Amino acid sequence: KQEVTQIPAALSVPEGENLVLNCSFTDSAIYNLQWFRQDPGKGLTSLLLIQSSQREQTSGRLNASLDKSSGRSTLYIAASQPGDSATYLCAAPEGSARQLTFGSGTQLTVLP
Amino acid sequence: DTGVSQDPRHKITKRGQNVTFRCDPISEHNRLYWYRQTLGQGPEFLTYFQNEAQLEKSRLLSDRFSAERPKGSFSTLEIQRTEQGDSAMYLCASSSPGLQYFGPGTRLTVL
């Protein structure tokens, strides 16, 4: 059974800083890995999806990497802004239903 | 394409009451998922439908929980005899398959 871990649980940085969020998973035979953003009390917004054959995926100021051999993915946020403040979750699909197994998230605060 | 919608957005109920939530997936998506999220945790999988068939159920889905997806369109999740431990955000997602798109969730508070 897949287990997904995110460290740290919370992170606070000044505006403009580049930062890295970490995600680790136990089963390296993953189909893909997805990063989500969740604002307080809201649903999930998909940010990036990395297929198992890819090593990186980029969208604007976001870059996600995937290293299956080490069981790790990172989300890099460049030039952080206060509007980036949210909880960031990573998730990997498992089972025939491809249901997602989530980490517990990293709560990011970008200070103006 | 208006995305995944869920109703109600918030529900407050007393312990022992029954509640029902509705999820309307993206129209062309044949796969529908229910997840539950408690404070400070990531969502946990509850159940999965492909069209109208319920194909997967998590051990988290106790006998008090039942889900349906008549005609493979919208889905309902019912909780009978609610307990305080049922207080959580209930999220619905759909896919075609591929990327799962999430709804805004229903926040349940059991008093």
Short mmCIF file of C-alpha atoms in Angstrom, two decimals:
data_model
loop_
_atom_site.label_atom_id
_atom_site.label_comp_id
_atom_site.label_asym_id
_atom_site.label_seq_id
_atom_site.Cartn_x
_atom_site.Cartn_y
_atom_site.Cartn_z
CA LYS A 1 0.00 0.00 0.00
CA GLN A 2 1.28 3.42 -1.01
CA GLU A 3 2.21 5.85 1.77
CA VAL A 4 2.87 9.51 1.04
CA THR A 5 4.69 11.86 3.40
CA GLN A 6 5.21 15.60 3.23
CA ILE A 7 7.77 17.50 5.25
CA PRO A 8 7.67 20.14 6.66
CA ALA A 9 4.07 20.39 7.84
CA ALA A 10 4.32 24.19 7.81
CA LEU A 11 6.66 26.72 6.23
CA SER A 12 6.84 30.50 6.48
CA VAL A 13 8.99 32.55 4.09
CA PRO A 14 9.37 36.22 3.14
CA GLU A 15 7.98 37.37 -0.19
CA GLY A 16 10.31 36.90 -3.15
CA GLU A 17 12.07 33.84 -1.79
CA ASN A 18 12.44 30.67 -3.85
CA LEU A 19 11.31 27.58 -1.96
CA VAL A 20 11.07 23.81 -2.24
CA LEU A 21 8.32 21.56 -0.89
CA ASN A 22 9.07 17.88 -0.41
CA CYS A 23 6.99 14.78 -0.99
CA SER A 24 8.10 11.18 -0.46
CA PHE A 25 6.31 7.95 -1.38
CA THR A 26 6.93 4.30 -0.54
CA ASP A 27 5.91 2.50 -3.75
CA SER A 28 8.16 3.50 -6.63
CA ALA A 29 5.88 1.79 -9.17
CA ILE A 30 3.67 4.87 -9.42
CA TYR A 31 1.76 5.85 -12.57
CA ASN A 32 2.11 9.55 -11.92
CA LEU A 33 2.28 12.09 -9.11
CA GLN A 34 0.07 15.12 -8.74
CA TRP A 35 0.51 18.36 -6.81
CA PHE A 36 -2.53 20.26 -5.54
CA ARG A 37 -3.18 23.57 -3.86
CA GLN A 38 -5.88 23.96 -1.21
CA ASP A 39 -7.01 27.30 0.19
CA PRO A 40 -8.61 27.30 3.67
CA GLY A 41 -12.03 25.68 3.66
CA LYS A 42 -11.93 25.10 -0.10
CA GLY A 43 -11.58 22.19 -2.49
CA LEU A 44 -8.40 21.12 -4.30
CA THR A 45 -6.92 22.82 -7.34
CA SER A 46 -4.61 20.70 -9.48
CA LEU A 47 -1.25 22.39 -10.09
CA LEU A 48 0.95 19.88 -11.87
CA LEU A 49 0.79 16.24 -12.94
CA ILE A 50 4.04 14.37 -13.59
CA GLN A 51 3.79 11.09 -15.47
CA SER A 52 6.05 8.23 -14.36
CA SER A 53 8.08 8.62 -17.58
CA GLN A 54 8.79 12.29 -16.89
CA ARG A 55 11.35 13.82 -14.57
CA GLU A 56 10.03 17.38 -14.50
CA GLN A 57 6.93 19.42 -15.24
CA THR A 58 6.68 23.20 -15.28
CA SER A 59 3.82 25.67 -15.08
CA GLY A 60 4.68 29.34 -14.70
CA ARG A 61 6.63 29.84 -11.47
CA LEU A 62 6.07 26.21 -10.45
CA ASN A 63 8.36 23.31 -11.27
CA ALA A 64 7.78 19.77 -10.06
CA SER A 65 10.32 16.97 -10.25
CA LEU A 66 9.96 13.24 -9.83
CA ASP A 67 12.62 10.71 -8.83
CA LYS A 68 11.02 7.28 -8.71
CA SER A 69 14.19 5.49 -7.63
CA SER A 70 14.46 7.54 -4.45
CA GLY A 71 10.70 7.81 -3.93
CA ARG A 72 10.73 11.59 -3.92
CA SER A 73 9.08 14.53 -5.62
CA THR A 74 9.70 18.21 -5.08
CA LEU A 75 7.66 21.29 -5.89
CA TYR A 76 9.79 24.36 -6.54
CA ILE A 77 8.11 27.78 -6.29
CA ALA A 78 10.08 30.67 -7.70
CA ALA A 79 9.79 34.25 -6.47
CA SER A 80 7.08 33.47 -3.92
CA GLN A 81 4.15 35.89 -3.46
CA PRO A 82 1.65 36.35 -0.62
CA GLY A 83 -1.00 34.90 -2.95
CA ASP A 84 0.90 31.61 -2.92
CA SER A 85 -0.08 31.14 0.74
CA ALA A 86 -2.07 27.90 0.91
CA THR A 87 -1.67 24.23 1.74
CA TYR A 88 0.14 22.19 -0.90
CA LEU A 89 -0.65 18.50 -1.20
CA CYS A 90 0.97 15.76 -3.25
CA ALA A 91 -0.84 12.57 -4.23
CA ALA A 92 -0.14 9.32 -6.04
CA PRO A 93 -2.76 7.01 -7.60
CA GLU A 94 -2.97 3.36 -6.61
CA GLY A 95 -5.22 0.40 -7.16
CA SER A 96 -7.35 -0.48 -10.14
CA ALA A 97 -9.52 2.56 -9.44
CA ARG A 98 -6.49 4.85 -9.44
CA GLN A 99 -7.72 6.39 -6.21
CA LEU A 100 -5.36 9.02 -4.90
CA THR A 101 -3.27 8.59 -1.76
CA PHE A 102 -2.43 12.00 -0.34
CA GLY A 103 0.24 13.35 1.93
CA SER A 104 -0.91 15.48 4.85
CA GLY A 105 0.25 18.64 3.12
CA THR A 106 2.61 21.56 3.71
CA GLN A 107 0.97 24.78 4.89
CA LEU A 108 2.84 27.63 3.22
CA THR A 109 2.71 31.24 4.42
CA VAL A 110 4.42 33.91 2.32
CA LEU A 111 4.91 37.07 4.33
CA PRO A 112 4.65 40.45 2.55
CA ASP B 1 -17.96 22.72 -18.61
CA THR B 2 -18.80 24.12 -15.17
CA GLY B 3 -16.56 21.79 -13.19
CA VAL B 4 -17.51 19.46 -10.35
CA SER B 5 -20.23 20.83 -8.09
CA GLN B 6 -21.29 19.69 -4.63
CA ASP B 7 -24.35 20.45 -2.56
CA PRO B 8 -24.72 21.58 0.15
CA ARG B 9 -21.48 23.41 0.81
CA HIS B 10 -22.05 23.30 4.56
CA LYS B 11 -24.18 21.04 6.73
CA ILE B 12 -24.66 21.20 10.49
CA THR B 13 -26.55 18.33 12.06
CA LYS B 14 -27.14 16.77 15.44
CA ARG B 15 -25.67 13.43 16.40
CA GLY B 16 -27.90 10.57 15.31
CA GLN B 17 -29.44 12.36 12.32
CA ASN B 18 -29.07 11.20 8.71
CA VAL B 19 -27.47 13.45 6.09
CA THR B 20 -27.15 13.21 2.31
CA PHE B 21 -24.69 14.99 0.06
CA ARG B 22 -24.83 15.38 -3.70
CA CYS B 23 -22.04 15.54 -6.27
CA ASP B 24 -22.47 16.52 -9.93
CA PRO B 25 -19.37 15.52 -11.90
CA ILE B 26 -18.09 17.01 -15.14
CA SER B 27 -20.60 15.76 -17.68
CA GLU B 28 -18.37 13.56 -19.85
CA HIS B 29 -16.52 11.96 -16.91
CA ASN B 30 -17.40 8.33 -16.26
CA ARG B 31 -15.31 7.97 -13.07
CA LEU B 32 -16.41 9.47 -9.76
CA TYR B 33 -14.64 9.39 -6.41
CA TRP B 34 -15.57 10.37 -2.85
CA TYR B 35 -12.90 11.39 -0.33
CA ARG B 36 -13.04 12.56 3.28
CA GLN B 37 -10.69 15.14 4.73
CA THR B 38 -10.26 15.97 8.42
CA LEU B 39 -8.50 19.05 9.74
CA GLY B 40 -4.77 19.08 9.08
CA GLN B 41 -4.82 15.89 7.03
CA GLY B 42 -4.88 15.06 3.35
CA PRO B 43 -8.04 13.62 1.81
CA GLU B 44 -8.67 9.89 2.28
CA PHE B 45 -10.37 7.73 -0.34
CA LEU B 46 -13.88 6.48 0.47
CA THR B 47 -15.39 5.00 -2.67
CA TYR B 48 -15.23 4.89 -6.48
CA PHE B 49 -17.80 4.60 -9.26
CA GLN B 50 -17.28 3.78 -12.90
CA ASN B 51 -20.48 4.85 -14.59
CA GLU B 52 -23.23 3.56 -12.27
CA ALA B 53 -21.20 0.71 -10.77
CA GLN B 54 -19.61 1.10 -7.37
CA LEU B 55 -16.32 -0.76 -7.88
CA GLU B 56 -14.20 0.15 -4.86
CA LYS B 57 -14.97 0.86 -1.23
CA SER B 58 -12.46 1.82 1.44
CA ARG B 59 -12.49 0.21 4.86
CA LEU B 60 -13.24 3.76 6.07
CA LEU B 61 -16.72 3.39 4.60
CA SER B 62 -18.57 1.91 7.55
CA ASP B 63 -22.05 0.36 7.35
CA ARG B 64 -23.54 3.75 8.17
CA PHE B 65 -22.26 5.14 4.87
CA SER B 66 -23.88 4.44 1.52
CA ALA B 67 -23.22 5.91 -1.89
CA GLU B 68 -25.09 5.70 -5.15
CA ARG B 69 -24.69 6.92 -8.69
CA PRO B 70 -27.94 6.24 -10.51
CA LYS B 71 -27.67 6.29 -14.30
CA GLY B 72 -23.97 7.11 -14.05
CA SER B 73 -24.57 10.82 -13.63
CA PHE B 74 -24.73 12.57 -10.24
CA SER B 75 -23.82 10.74 -7.05
CA THR B 76 -25.13 10.86 -3.49
CA LEU B 77 -23.36 9.99 -0.26
CA GLU B 78 -25.58 9.28 2.73
CA ILE B 79 -24.46 8.99 6.33
CA GLN B 80 -26.93 7.41 8.72
CA ARG B 81 -26.94 7.95 12.48
CA THR B 82 -24.19 10.54 12.32
CA GLU B 83 -21.47 10.62 14.97
CA GLN B 84 -19.21 13.47 16.01
CA GLY B 85 -16.31 11.63 14.38
CA ASP B 86 -18.04 12.06 11.01
CA SER B 87 -17.33 15.80 11.12
CA ALA B 88 -15.09 16.44 8.11
CA MET B 89 -14.95 17.86 4.61
CA TYR B 90 -16.40 15.45 2.05
CA LEU B 91 -14.85 15.90 -1.39
CA CYS B 92 -16.01 14.56 -4.72
CA ALA B 93 -13.79 14.18 -7.78
CA SER B 94 -14.37 13.01 -11.35
CA SER B 95 -12.17 11.89 -14.21
CA SER B 96 -12.54 10.47 -17.70
CA PRO B 97 -10.06 8.71 -16.70
CA GLY B 98 -6.85 10.66 -16.11
CA LEU B 99 -6.59 13.79 -14.07
CA GLN B 100 -9.06 13.95 -11.18
CA TYR B 101 -10.96 17.21 -10.89
CA PHE B 102 -12.23 18.07 -7.42
CA GLY B 103 -15.38 19.83 -6.30
CA PRO B 104 -15.48 22.50 -3.56
CA GLY B 105 -16.47 19.96 -0.91
CA THR B 106 -19.25 19.70 1.68
CA ARG B 107 -18.24 20.66 5.21
CA LEU B 108 -20.14 18.49 7.73
CA THR B 109 -20.33 19.46 11.39
CA VAL B 110 -21.97 16.99 13.77
CA LEU B 111 -22.97 18.53 17.09
#
